[in-house]
PDB file of C-alpha atoms in Angstrom:
ATOM      1  CA  UNK I   9      -3.321   7.014   9.138  1.00 63.00           C
ATOM      2  CA  UNK I  10      -2.650   9.298   6.666  1.00 74.00           C
ATOM      3  CA  UNK I  11      -5.015   6.825   4.150  1.00 76.00           C
ATOM      4  CA  UNK I  12      -8.331   7.007   6.089  1.00 73.00           C
ATOM      5  CA  UNK I  13     -10.790   6.363   2.871  1.00 74.00           C
ATOM      6  CA  UNK I  14      -7.975   5.998   0.524  1.00 76.00           C
ATOM      7  CA  UNK I  15      -7.093   9.265   0.685  1.00 73.00           C
ATOM      8  CA  UNK I  16      -4.019  10.948   1.603  1.00 77.00           C
ATOM      9  CA  UNK I  17      -3.761  13.555   4.454  1.00 77.00           C
ATOM     10  CA  UNK I  18      -0.590  15.228   3.785  1.00 80.00           C
ATOM     11  CA  UNK I  19       0.326  14.642  -0.332  1.00 79.00           C
ATOM     12  CA  UNK I  20      -3.485  14.330  -2.306  1.00 75.00           C
ATOM     13  CA  UNK I  21      -2.172  13.323  -4.932  1.00 76.00           C
ATOM     14  CA  UNK I  22      -0.448   9.836  -3.602  1.00 78.00           C
ATOM     15  CA  UNK I  23      -3.782   8.437  -2.948  1.00 76.00           C
ATOM     16  CA  UNK I  24      -4.771   4.806  -2.706  1.00 83.00           C
ATOM     17  CA  UNK I  25      -6.995   5.049  -5.561  1.00 83.00           C
ATOM     18  CA  UNK I  26      -6.869   2.784  -8.663  1.00 84.00           C
ATOM     19  CA  UNK I  27      -5.043   5.342 -11.042  1.00 85.00           C
ATOM     20  CA  UNK I  28      -2.992   6.849  -8.437  1.00 84.00           C
ATOM     21  CA  UNK I  29      -1.567   3.517  -7.380  1.00 86.00           C
ATOM     22  CA  UNK I  30      -0.615   2.711 -10.776  1.00 88.00           C
ATOM     23  CA  UNK I  31       0.492   5.860 -11.892  1.00 88.00           C
ATOM     24  CA  UNK I  32       3.304   5.885  -8.883  1.00 87.00           C
ATOM     25  CA  UNK I  33       3.853   2.291  -9.991  1.00 90.00           C
ATOM     26  CA  UNK I  34       2.361   1.050  -6.592  1.00 90.00           C
ATOM     27  CA  UNK I  35       0.077  -1.668  -8.580  1.00 89.00           C
ATOM     28  CA  UNK I  36       1.441  -5.181  -7.026  1.00 93.00           C
ATOM     29  CA  UNK I  37       2.139  -6.540  -3.786  1.00 95.00           C
ATOM     30  CA  UNK I  38       6.245  -6.630  -4.054  1.00 96.00           C
ATOM     31  CA  UNK I  39       5.953  -2.249  -4.650  1.00 95.00           C
ATOM     32  CA  UNK I  40       3.704  -1.887  -2.270  1.00 94.00           C
ATOM     33  CA  UNK I  41       5.754  -3.670   0.002  1.00 96.00           C
ATOM     34  CA  UNK I  42       8.701  -2.161  -0.580  1.00 97.00           C
ATOM     35  CA  UNK I  43       7.280   1.298  -0.263  1.00 94.00           C
ATOM     36  CA  UNK I  44       5.722   0.440   3.252  1.00 95.00           C
ATOM     37  CA  UNK I  45       9.027  -1.191   4.551  1.00 98.00           C
ATOM     38  CA  UNK I  46      11.320   1.182   3.530  1.00 97.00           C
ATOM     39  CA  UNK I  47       9.395   4.502   3.207  1.00 94.00           C
ATOM     40  CA  UNK I  48      10.028   7.131   0.913  1.00 88.00           C
ATOM     41  CA  UNK I  49       9.212  11.410   0.321  1.00 82.00           C
ATOM     42  CA  UNK I  50       6.577  12.056   3.348  1.00 80.00           C
ATOM     43  CA  UNK I  51       5.633   8.122   4.010  1.00 86.00           C
ATOM     44  CA  UNK I  52       7.286   6.831   7.187  1.00 90.00           C
ATOM     45  CA  UNK I  53       9.340   3.401   6.671  1.00 96.00           C
ATOM     46  CA  UNK I  54       7.375   0.741   8.973  1.00 95.00           C
ATOM     47  CA  UNK I  55      10.255  -1.757   8.685  1.00 96.00           C
ATOM     48  CA  UNK I  56      10.883  -2.180  11.954  1.00 93.00           C
ATOM     49  CA  UNK I  57       7.657  -1.743  13.295  1.00 96.00           C
ATOM     50  CA  UNK I  58       6.079  -4.598  11.215  1.00 96.00           C
ATOM     51  CA  UNK I  59       6.917  -8.455  10.599  1.00 97.00           C
ATOM     52  CA  UNK I  60       7.642  -8.873   6.538  1.00 97.00           C
ATOM     53  CA  UNK I  61       4.097 -10.831   7.106  1.00 97.00           C
ATOM     54  CA  UNK I  62       1.664  -8.030   8.664  1.00 97.00           C
ATOM     55  CA  UNK I  63       3.300  -5.877   5.879  1.00 97.00           C
ATOM     56  CA  UNK I  64       2.691  -8.385   2.958  1.00 97.00           C
ATOM     57  CA  UNK I  65      -1.122  -8.650   4.305  1.00 96.00           C
ATOM     58  CA  UNK I  66      -1.577  -5.005   4.424  1.00 93.00           C
ATOM     59  CA  UNK I  67      -0.227  -4.335   0.815  1.00 94.00           C
ATOM     60  CA  UNK I  68      -2.545  -7.298  -0.211  1.00 94.00           C
ATOM     61  CA  UNK I  69      -5.196  -5.144   1.290  1.00 90.00           C
ATOM     62  CA  UNK I  70      -4.318  -2.194  -0.630  1.00 89.00           C
ATOM     63  CA  UNK I  71      -4.604  -3.864  -3.605  1.00 90.00           C
ATOM     64  CA  UNK I  72      -7.811  -6.179  -2.511  1.00 89.00           C
ATOM     65  CA  UNK I  73      -9.832  -2.826  -1.662  1.00 82.00           C
ATOM     66  CA  UNK I  74      -9.303  -1.739  -5.386  1.00 69.00           C
ATOM     67  CA  UNK I  75     -10.055  -4.917  -7.043  1.00 54.00           C
ATOM     68  CA  UNK I  76      -6.384  -5.494  -8.140  1.00 59.00           C
ATOM     69  CA  UNK I  77      -5.560  -9.013  -6.824  1.00 52.00           C
ATOM     70  CA  UNK I  78      -7.902 -11.852  -5.634  1.00 47.00           C
ATOM     71  CA  UNK I  79      -7.918 -11.913  -1.612  1.00 47.00           C
ATOM     72  CA  UNK I  80      -5.590 -14.549  -0.285  1.00 51.00           C
ATOM     73  CA  UNK I  81      -7.402 -17.762   1.055  1.00 46.00           C
TER      74      UNK I  81
END
């Protein structure tokens, strides 16, 4: 749980705030899914731990929390 409340416990500048997501190219579902699946820098890969559907749900949740996309129905 490195991103409690949208923050980042390890690299504070890599938080889940709208501005940081955009600055890091993480402002779309595909980019976040890639990051969660493969990891990068201090973030571990979760591709072997979660299904693709679970990773997509997490990615959509991140964007929904920051008003980027409509909730999936």
